[in-house]
Coordinates of N, CA and C in Angstrom, one line a residue:
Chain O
X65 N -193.6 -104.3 89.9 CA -194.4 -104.8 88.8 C -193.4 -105.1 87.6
X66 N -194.1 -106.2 86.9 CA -193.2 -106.7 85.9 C -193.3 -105.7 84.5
X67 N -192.5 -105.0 83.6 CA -192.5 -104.1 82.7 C -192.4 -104.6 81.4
X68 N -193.2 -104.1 80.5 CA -193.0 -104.9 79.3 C -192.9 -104.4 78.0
X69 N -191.9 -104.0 77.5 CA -191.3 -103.1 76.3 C -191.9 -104.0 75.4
X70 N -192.7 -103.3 74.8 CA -193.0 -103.7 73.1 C -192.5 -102.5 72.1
X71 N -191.7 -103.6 70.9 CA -191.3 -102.3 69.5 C -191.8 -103.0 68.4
X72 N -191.9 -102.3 67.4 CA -191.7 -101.0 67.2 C -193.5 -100.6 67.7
X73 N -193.4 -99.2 67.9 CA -195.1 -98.9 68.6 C -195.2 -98.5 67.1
X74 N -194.6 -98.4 65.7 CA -195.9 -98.4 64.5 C -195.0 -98.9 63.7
X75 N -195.6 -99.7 62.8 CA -195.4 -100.0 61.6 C -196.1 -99.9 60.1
X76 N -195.1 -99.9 59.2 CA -195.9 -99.7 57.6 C -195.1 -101.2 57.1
X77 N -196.2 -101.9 56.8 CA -196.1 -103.0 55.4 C -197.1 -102.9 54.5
X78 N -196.7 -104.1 53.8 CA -197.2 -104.2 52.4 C -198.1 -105.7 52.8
X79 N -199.3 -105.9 52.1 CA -199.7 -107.1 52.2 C -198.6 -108.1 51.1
X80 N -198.4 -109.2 52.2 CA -197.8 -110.2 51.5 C -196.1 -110.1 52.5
X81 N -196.0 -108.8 53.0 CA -195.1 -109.3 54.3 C -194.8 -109.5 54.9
X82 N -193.7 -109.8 55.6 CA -193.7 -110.7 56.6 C -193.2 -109.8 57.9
X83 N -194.1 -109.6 59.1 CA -193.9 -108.7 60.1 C -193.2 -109.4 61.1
X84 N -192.6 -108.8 61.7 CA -192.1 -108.9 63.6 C -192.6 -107.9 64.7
X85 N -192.7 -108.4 65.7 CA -193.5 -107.4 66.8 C -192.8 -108.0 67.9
X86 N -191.6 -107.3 68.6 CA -191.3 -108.1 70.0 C -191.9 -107.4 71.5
X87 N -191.5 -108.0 72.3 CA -192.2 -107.6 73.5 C -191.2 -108.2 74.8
X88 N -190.3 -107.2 75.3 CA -189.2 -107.9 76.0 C -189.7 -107.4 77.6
X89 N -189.9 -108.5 78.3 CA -190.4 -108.4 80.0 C -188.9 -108.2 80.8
X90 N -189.2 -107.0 82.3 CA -188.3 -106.9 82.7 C -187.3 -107.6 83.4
X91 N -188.3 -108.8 83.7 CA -187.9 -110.1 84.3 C -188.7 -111.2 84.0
X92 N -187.9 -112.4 84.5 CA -188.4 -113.4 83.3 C -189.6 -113.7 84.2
X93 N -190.5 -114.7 82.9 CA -192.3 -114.4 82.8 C -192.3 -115.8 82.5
X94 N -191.2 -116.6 82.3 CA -191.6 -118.2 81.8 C -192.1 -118.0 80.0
X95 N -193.0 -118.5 80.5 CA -194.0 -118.0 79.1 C -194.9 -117.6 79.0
X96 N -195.4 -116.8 80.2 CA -196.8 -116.4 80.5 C -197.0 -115.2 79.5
X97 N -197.2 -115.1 78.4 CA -197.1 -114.2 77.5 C -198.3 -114.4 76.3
X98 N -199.4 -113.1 76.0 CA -200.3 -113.5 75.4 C -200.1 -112.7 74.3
X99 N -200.8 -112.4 72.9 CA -200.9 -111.6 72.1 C -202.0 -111.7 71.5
X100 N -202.7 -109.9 71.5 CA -203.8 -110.0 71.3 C -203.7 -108.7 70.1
X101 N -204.9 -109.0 68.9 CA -205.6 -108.0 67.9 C -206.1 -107.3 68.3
X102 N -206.0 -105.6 68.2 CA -206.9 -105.1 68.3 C -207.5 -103.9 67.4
X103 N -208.7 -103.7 66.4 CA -209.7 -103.3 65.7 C -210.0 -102.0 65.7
X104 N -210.0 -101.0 65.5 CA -210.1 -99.6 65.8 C -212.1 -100.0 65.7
X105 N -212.4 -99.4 67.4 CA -213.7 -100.0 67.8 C -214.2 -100.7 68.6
X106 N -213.4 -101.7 68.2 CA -213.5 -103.2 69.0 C -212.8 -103.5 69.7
X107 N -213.1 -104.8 70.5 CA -212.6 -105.4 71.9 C -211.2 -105.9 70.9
X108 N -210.0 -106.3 72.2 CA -209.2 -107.0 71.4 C -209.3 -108.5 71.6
X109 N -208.5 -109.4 70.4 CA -208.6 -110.4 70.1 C -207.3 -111.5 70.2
X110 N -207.9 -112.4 71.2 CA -206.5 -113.1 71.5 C -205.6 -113.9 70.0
X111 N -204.5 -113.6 70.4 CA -203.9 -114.6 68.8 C -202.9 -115.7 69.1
X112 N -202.1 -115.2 70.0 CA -201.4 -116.3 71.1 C -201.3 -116.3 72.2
X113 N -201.6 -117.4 72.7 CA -200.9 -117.7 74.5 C -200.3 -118.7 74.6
X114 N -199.6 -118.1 75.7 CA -198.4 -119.2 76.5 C -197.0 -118.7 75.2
X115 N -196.9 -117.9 74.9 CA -195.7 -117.4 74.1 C -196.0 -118.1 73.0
X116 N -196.5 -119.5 72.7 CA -196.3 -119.7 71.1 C -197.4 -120.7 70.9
X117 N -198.6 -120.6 71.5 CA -199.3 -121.2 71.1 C -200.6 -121.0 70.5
X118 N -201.3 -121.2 69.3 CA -202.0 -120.3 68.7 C -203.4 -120.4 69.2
X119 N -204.1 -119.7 69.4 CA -205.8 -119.2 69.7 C -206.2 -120.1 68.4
X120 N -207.2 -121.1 69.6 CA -208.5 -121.5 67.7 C -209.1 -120.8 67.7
X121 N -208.9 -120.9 65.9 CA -209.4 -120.3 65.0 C -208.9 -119.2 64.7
X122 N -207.8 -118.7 64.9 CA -206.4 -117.8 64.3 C -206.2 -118.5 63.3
X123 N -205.4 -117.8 62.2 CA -205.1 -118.2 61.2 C -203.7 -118.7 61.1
X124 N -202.8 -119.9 60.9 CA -201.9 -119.9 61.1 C -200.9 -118.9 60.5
X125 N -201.0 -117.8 59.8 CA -199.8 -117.1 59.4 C -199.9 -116.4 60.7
X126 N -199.8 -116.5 62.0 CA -199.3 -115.9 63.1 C -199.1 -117.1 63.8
X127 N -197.7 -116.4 64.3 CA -196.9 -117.6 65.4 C -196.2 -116.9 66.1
X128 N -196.3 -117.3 67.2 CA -195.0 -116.3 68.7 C -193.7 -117.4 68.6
X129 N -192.8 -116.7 68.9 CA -192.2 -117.3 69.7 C -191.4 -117.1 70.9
X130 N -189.8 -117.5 71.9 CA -190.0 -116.9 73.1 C -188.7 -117.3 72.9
X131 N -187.4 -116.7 73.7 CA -186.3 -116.5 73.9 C -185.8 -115.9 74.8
X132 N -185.7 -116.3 76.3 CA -185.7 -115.8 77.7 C -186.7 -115.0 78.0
X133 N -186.7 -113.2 77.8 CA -187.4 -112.6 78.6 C -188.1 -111.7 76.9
X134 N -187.5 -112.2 75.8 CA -188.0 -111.6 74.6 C -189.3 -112.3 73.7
X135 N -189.9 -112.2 73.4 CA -190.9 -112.6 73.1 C -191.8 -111.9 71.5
X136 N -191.8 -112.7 70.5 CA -192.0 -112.1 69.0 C -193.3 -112.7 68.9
X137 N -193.6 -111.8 68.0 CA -195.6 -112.2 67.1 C -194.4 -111.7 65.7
X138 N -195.0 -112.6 65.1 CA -194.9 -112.9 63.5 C -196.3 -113.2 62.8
X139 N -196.2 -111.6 61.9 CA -197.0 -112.4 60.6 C -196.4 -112.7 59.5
X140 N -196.7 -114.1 58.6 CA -195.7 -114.8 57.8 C -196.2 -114.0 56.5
X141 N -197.1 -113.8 56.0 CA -197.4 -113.3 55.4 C -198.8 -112.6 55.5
X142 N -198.8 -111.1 55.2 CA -199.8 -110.0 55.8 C -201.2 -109.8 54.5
X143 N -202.1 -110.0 55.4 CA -203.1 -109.4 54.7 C -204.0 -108.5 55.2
X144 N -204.5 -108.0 54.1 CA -205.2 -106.7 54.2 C -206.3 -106.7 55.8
X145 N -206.6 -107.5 56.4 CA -207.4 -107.7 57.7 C -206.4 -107.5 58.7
X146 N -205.1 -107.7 58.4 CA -204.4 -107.8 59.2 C -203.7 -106.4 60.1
X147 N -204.4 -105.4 59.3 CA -203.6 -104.3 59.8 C -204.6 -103.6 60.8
X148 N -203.3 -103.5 62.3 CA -204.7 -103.2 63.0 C -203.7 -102.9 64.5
X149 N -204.1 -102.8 65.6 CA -202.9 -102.3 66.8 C -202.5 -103.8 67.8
X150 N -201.7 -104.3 68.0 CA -201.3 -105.7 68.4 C -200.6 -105.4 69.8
X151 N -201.1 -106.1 70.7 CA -200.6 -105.8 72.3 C -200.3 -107.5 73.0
X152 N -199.0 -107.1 73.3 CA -198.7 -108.0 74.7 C -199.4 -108.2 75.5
X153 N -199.5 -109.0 76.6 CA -199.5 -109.7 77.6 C -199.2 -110.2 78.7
X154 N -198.7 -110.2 79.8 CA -198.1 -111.1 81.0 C -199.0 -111.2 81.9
X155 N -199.2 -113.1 81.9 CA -200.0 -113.0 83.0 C -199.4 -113.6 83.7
X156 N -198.3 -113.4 84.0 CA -197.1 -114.1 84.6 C -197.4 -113.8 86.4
X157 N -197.3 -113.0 86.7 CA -197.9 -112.2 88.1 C -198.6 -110.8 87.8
X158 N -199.2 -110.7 89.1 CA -200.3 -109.5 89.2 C -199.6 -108.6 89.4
X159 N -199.7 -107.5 89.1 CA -200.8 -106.7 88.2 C -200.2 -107.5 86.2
X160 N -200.9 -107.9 86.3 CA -201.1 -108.5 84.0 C -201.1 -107.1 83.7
X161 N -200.2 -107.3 83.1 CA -199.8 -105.4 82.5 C -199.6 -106.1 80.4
X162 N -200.1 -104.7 80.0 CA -200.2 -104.7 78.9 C -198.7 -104.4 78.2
X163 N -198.3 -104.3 77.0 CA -196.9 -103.9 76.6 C -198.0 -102.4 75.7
X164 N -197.2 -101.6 75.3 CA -197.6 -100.2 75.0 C -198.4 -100.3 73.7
X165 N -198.0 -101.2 73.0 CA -199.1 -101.2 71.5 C -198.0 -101.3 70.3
X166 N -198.6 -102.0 69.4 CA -197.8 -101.9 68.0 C -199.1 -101.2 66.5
X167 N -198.7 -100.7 66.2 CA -199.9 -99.8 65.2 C -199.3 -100.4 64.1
X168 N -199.8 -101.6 63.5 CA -200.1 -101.8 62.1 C -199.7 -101.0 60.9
X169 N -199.4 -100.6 59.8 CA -200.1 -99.6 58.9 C -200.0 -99.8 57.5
X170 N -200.8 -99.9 57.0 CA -200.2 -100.4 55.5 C -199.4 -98.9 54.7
X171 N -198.6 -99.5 53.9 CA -197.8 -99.0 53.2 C -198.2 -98.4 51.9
Chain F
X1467 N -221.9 -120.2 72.9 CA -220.7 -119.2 72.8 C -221.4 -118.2 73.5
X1468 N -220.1 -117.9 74.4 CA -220.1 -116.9 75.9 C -220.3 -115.5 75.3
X1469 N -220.7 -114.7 75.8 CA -221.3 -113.1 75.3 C -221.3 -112.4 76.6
X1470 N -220.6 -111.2 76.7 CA -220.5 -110.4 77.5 C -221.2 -108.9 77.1
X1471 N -222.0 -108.3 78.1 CA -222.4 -106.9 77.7 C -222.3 -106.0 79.1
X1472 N -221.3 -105.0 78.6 CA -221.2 -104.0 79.8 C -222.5 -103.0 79.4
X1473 N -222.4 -102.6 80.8 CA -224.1 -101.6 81.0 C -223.6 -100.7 82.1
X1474 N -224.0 -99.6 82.1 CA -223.5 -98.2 83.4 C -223.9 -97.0 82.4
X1475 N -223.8 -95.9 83.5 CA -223.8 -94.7 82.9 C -222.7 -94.2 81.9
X1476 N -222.8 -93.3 81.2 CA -221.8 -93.1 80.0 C -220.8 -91.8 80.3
X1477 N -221.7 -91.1 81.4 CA -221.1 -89.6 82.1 C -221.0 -90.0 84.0
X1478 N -219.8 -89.3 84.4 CA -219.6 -89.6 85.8 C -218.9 -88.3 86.2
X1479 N -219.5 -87.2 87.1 CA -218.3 -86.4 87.2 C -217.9 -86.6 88.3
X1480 N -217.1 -85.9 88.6 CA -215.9 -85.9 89.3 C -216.1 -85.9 90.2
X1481 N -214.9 -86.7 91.2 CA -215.3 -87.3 92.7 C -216.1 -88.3 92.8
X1482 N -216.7 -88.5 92.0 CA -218.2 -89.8 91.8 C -217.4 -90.8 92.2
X1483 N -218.5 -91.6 92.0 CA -218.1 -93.6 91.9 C -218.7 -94.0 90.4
X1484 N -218.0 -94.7 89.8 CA -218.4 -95.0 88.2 C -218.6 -96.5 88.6
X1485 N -219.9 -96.7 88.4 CA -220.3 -97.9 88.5 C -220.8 -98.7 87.3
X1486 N -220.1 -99.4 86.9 CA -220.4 -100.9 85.6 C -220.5 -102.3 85.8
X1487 N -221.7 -102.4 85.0 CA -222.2 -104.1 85.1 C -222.0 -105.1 84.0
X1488 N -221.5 -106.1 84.1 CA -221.2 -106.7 82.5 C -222.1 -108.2 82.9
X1489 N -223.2 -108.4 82.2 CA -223.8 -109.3 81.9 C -223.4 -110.4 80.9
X1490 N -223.1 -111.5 82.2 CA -223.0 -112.8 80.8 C -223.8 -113.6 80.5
X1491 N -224.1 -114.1 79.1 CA -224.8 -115.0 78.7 C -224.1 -116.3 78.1
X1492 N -224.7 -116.9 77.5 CA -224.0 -118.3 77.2 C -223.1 -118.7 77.9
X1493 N -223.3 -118.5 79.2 CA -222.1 -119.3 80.1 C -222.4 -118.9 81.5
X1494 N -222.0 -119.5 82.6 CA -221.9 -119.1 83.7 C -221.2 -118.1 84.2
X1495 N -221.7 -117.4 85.0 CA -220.4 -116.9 85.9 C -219.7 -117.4 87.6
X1496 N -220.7 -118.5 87.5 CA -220.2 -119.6 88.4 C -218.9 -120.4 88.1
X1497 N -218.2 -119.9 87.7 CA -217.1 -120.5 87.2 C -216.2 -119.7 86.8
X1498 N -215.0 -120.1 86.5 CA -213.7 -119.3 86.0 C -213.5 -117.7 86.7
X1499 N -212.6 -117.1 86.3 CA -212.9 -116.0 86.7 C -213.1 -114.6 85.8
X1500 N -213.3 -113.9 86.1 CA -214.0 -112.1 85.5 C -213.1 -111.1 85.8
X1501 N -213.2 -110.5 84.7 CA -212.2 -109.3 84.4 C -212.3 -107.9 84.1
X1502 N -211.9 -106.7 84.7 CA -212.2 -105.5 84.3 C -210.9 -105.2 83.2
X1503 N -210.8 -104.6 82.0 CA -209.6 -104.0 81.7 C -210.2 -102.6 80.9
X1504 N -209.6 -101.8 81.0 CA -209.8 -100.5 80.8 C -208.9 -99.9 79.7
X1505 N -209.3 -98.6 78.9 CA -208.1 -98.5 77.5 C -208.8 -97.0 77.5
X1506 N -207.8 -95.9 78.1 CA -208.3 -94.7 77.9 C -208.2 -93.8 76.3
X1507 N -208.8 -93.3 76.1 CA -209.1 -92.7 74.4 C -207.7 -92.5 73.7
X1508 N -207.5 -93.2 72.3 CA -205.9 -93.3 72.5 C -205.3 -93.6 72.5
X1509 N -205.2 -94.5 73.9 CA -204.2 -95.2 74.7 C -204.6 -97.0 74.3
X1510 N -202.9 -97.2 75.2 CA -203.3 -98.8 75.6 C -204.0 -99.9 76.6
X1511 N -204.4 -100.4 76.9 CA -204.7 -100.9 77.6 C -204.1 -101.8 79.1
X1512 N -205.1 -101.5 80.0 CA -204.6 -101.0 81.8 C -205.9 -102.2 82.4
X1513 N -205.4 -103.3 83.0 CA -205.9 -104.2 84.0 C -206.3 -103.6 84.6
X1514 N -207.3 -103.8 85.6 CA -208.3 -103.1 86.3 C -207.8 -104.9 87.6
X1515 N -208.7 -105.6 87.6 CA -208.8 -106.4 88.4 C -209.5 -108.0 87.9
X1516 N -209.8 -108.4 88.7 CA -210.3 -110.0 88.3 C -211.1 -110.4 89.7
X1517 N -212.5 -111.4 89.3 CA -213.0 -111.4 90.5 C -213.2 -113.2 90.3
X1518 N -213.2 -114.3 91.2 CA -213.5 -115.6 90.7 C -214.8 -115.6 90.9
X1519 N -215.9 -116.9 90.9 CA -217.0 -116.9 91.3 C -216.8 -116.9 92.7
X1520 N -216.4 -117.2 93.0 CA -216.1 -117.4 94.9 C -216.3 -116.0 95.7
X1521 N -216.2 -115.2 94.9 CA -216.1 -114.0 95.4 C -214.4 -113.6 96.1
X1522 N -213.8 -113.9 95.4 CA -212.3 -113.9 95.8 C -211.7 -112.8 94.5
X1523 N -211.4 -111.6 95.0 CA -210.8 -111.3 94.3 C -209.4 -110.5 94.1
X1524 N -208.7 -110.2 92.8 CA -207.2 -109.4 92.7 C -207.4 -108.4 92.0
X1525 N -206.7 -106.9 92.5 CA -206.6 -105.6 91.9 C -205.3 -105.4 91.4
X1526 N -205.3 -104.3 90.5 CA -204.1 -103.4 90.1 C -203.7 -102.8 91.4
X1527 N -202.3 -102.8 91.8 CA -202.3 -102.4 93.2 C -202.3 -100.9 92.7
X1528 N -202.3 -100.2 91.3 CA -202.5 -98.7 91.2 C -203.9 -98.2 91.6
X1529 N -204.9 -99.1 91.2 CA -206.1 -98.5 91.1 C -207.0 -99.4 92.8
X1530 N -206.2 -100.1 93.6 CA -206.9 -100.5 94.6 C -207.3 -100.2 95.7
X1531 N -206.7 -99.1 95.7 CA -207.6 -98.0 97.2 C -208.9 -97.6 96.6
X1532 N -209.2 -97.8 95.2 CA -210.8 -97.1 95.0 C -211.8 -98.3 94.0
X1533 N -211.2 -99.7 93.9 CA -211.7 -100.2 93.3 C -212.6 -101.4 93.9
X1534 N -213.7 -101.9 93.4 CA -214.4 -103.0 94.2 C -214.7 -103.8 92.9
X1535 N -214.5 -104.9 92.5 CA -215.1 -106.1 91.8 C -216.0 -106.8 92.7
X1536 N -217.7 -106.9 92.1 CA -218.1 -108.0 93.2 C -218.6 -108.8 91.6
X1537 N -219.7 -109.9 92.2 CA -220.4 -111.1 91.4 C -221.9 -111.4 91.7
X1538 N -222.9 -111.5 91.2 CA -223.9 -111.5 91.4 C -224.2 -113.2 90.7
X1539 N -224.2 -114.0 91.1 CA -224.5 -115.1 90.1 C -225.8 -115.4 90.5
X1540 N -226.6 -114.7 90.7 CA -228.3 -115.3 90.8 C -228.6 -114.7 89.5
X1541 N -227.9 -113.4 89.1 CA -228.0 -112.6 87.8 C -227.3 -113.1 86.7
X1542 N -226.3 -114.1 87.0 CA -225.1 -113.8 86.0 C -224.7 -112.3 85.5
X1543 N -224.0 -112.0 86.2 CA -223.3 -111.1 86.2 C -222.4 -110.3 87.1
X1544 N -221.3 -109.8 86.9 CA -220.1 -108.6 87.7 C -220.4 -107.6 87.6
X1545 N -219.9 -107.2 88.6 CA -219.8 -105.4 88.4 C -218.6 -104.6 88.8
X1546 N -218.5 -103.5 88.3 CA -217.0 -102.8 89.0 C -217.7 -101.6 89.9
X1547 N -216.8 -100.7 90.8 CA -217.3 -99.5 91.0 C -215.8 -98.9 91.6
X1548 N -215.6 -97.8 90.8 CA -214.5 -97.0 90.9 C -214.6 -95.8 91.7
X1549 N -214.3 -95.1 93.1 CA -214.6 -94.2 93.7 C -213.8 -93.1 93.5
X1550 N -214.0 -92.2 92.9 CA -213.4 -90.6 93.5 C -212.8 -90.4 92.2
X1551 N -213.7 -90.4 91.5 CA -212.8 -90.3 89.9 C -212.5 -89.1 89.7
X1552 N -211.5 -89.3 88.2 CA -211.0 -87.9 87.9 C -211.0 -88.2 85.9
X1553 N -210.6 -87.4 85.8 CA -211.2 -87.2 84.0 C -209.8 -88.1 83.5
X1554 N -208.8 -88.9 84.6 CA -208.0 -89.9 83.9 C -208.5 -91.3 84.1
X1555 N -210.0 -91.3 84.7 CA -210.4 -92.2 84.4 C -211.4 -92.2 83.5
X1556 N -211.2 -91.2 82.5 CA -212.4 -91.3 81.1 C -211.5 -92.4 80.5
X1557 N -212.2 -93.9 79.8 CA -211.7 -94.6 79.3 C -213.0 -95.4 78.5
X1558 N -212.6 -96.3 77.6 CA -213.6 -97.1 77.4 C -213.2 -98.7 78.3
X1559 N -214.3 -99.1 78.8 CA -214.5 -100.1 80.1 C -215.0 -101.6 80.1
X1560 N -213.9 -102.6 79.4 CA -214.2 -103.9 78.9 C -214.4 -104.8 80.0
X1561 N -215.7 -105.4 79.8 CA -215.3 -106.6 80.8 C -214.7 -108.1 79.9
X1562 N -214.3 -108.7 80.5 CA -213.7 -110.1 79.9 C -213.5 -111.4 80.8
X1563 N -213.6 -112.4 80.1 CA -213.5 -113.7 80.8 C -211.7 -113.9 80.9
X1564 N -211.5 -114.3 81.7 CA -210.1 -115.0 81.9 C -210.0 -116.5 81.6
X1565 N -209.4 -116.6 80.8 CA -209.7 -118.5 80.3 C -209.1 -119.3 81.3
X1566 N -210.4 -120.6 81.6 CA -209.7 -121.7 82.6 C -208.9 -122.2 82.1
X1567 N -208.5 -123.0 83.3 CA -207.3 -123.4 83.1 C -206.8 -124.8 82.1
X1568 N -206.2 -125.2 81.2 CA -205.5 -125.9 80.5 C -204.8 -127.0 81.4
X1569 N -205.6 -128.0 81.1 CA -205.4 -128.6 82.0 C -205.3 -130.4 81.0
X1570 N -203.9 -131.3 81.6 CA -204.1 -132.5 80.6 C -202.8 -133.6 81.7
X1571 N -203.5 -134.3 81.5 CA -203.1 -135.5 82.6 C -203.0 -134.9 84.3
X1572 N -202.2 -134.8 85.1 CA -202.5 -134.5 86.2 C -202.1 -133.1 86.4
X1573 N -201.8 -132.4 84.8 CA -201.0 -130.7 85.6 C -202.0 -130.3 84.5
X1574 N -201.9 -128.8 85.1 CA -202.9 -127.6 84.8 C -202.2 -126.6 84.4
X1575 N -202.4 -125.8 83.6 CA -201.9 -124.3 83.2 C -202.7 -123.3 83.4
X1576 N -202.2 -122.5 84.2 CA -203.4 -121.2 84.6 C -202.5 -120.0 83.6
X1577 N -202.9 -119.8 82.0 CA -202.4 -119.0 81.1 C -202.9 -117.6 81.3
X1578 N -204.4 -117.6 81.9 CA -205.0 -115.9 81.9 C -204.8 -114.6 81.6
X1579 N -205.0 -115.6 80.1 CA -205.2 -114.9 79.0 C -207.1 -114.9 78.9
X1580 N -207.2 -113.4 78.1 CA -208.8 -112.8 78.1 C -209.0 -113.8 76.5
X1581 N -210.5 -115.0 77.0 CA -210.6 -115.2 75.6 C -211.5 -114.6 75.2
X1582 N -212.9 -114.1 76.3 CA -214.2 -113.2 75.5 C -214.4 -111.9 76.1
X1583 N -214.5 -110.9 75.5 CA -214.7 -109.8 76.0 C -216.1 -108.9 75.4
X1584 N -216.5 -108.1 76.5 CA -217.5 -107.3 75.9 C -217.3 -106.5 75.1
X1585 N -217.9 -105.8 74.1 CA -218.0 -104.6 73.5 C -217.2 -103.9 73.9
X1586 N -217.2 -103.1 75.1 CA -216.9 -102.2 75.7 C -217.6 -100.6 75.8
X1587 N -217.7 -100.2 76.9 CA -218.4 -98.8 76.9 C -217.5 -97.7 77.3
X1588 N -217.8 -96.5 76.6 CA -217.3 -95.4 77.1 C -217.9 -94.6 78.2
X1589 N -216.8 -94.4 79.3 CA -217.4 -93.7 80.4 C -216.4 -92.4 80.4
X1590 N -216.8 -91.3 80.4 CA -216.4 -90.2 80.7 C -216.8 -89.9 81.7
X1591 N -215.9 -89.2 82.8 CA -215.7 -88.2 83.6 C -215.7 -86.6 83.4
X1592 N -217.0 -85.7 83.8 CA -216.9 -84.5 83.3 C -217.8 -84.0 83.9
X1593 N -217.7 -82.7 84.4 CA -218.6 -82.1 85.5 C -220.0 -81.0 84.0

């Protein structure tokens, strides 16, 4: 199975900053790489697929991008909706395995 | 706009089969394919399987000695059923669509990535 390290598993910002979330596969995935929001409650919410391309109706202050087998979600600038648990993707081959989680947290 | 609702029992003890139904509306399930993914209390989230309309389907090879996806499309609707549980399968139990494929001049992209998902329900395992 393909493995998928996501860091940091928590974070503290400030609204108005600017985040990073990477997610490095243990072999390469192309770009089969999704990122999704998820709501303490609720289902999660796609924000990118294909490593950098944005879900309609995302907001553009999130953008992926991809660098061999590493893979970043960027928020350009954070707002208060924004804090919340953000998970990887590969649907590169079966079994689509999740990356471990990143926890949001405001500051 | 596509709507999913999972439905099953909320309690399953042990050794059981946990059986769940996710009903779709605003869209077929004659088409694209259907997804189990699971997220135990806590935790992150764990693929389950995917079934097409065809009745063709792919498992987690962890959970596929006990798992069955079928499709009912006279109902619109899937179902899962998990045999011989144990209290590490208390989780809450999403179903979701797998987005078709991206498709523009003669090539296609199968990205499968989850665009709609249900709610989700909690099923516990507990005697």
């Amino acid at each position: 199975d393909i493995q998928m390290t996501q860091s940091p598993s928590s974070l503290s910002a400030s609204v108005g900053d600017r985040v990073t979330i990477t997610c490095r596969a243990s072999q390469s995935i192309n770009i089969y790489l999704n990122w999704y929001q998820q709501k303490p409650g609720k289902a999660p919410k796609v924000l990118i697929y294909a490593g950098s391309s944005l879900q309609s109706g995302v907001p553009s202050r999130f953008s992926g991008s991809v660098s061999g087998t590493d893979f970043t979600l960027t928020i350009s600038s954070l707002q208060p909706e924004d804090f919340a648990t953000y998970y990887c993707q590969q649907s590169y081959s079966i079994p689509y395995i999740f990356g471990q989680g990143t926890k949001l947290e405001i500051k | 706009q596509v709507q999913l609702q999972e439905s099953g029992p909320g309690l399953v003890k042990p050794s059981e089969t946990l059986s769940l139904t996710c009903t779709v509306s605003g869209g077929s399930v004659s088409s694209y394919y259907w997804s189990w993914i699971r997220q135990p209390p806590g935790k992150g989230l764990e693929w389950i399987g995917y079934i097409y309309y065809t009745g063709s389907t792919n498992y987690n090879p962890s959970l596929k000695s006990r798992v069955t996806i079928s499709v009912d499309a006279s109902k619109n609707r899937f179902s899962l059923k998990l045999t011989s549980v144990t209290a590490a399968d208390t989780a809450v139990y999403y179903c979701a669509r797998v987005t078709p494929p991206h498709c523009s001049s003669s090539t296609c992209y199968h990205w499968a990535y989850f665009d709609y998902w249900g709610l989700g329900t909690l099923v516990t395992v507990s005697s």
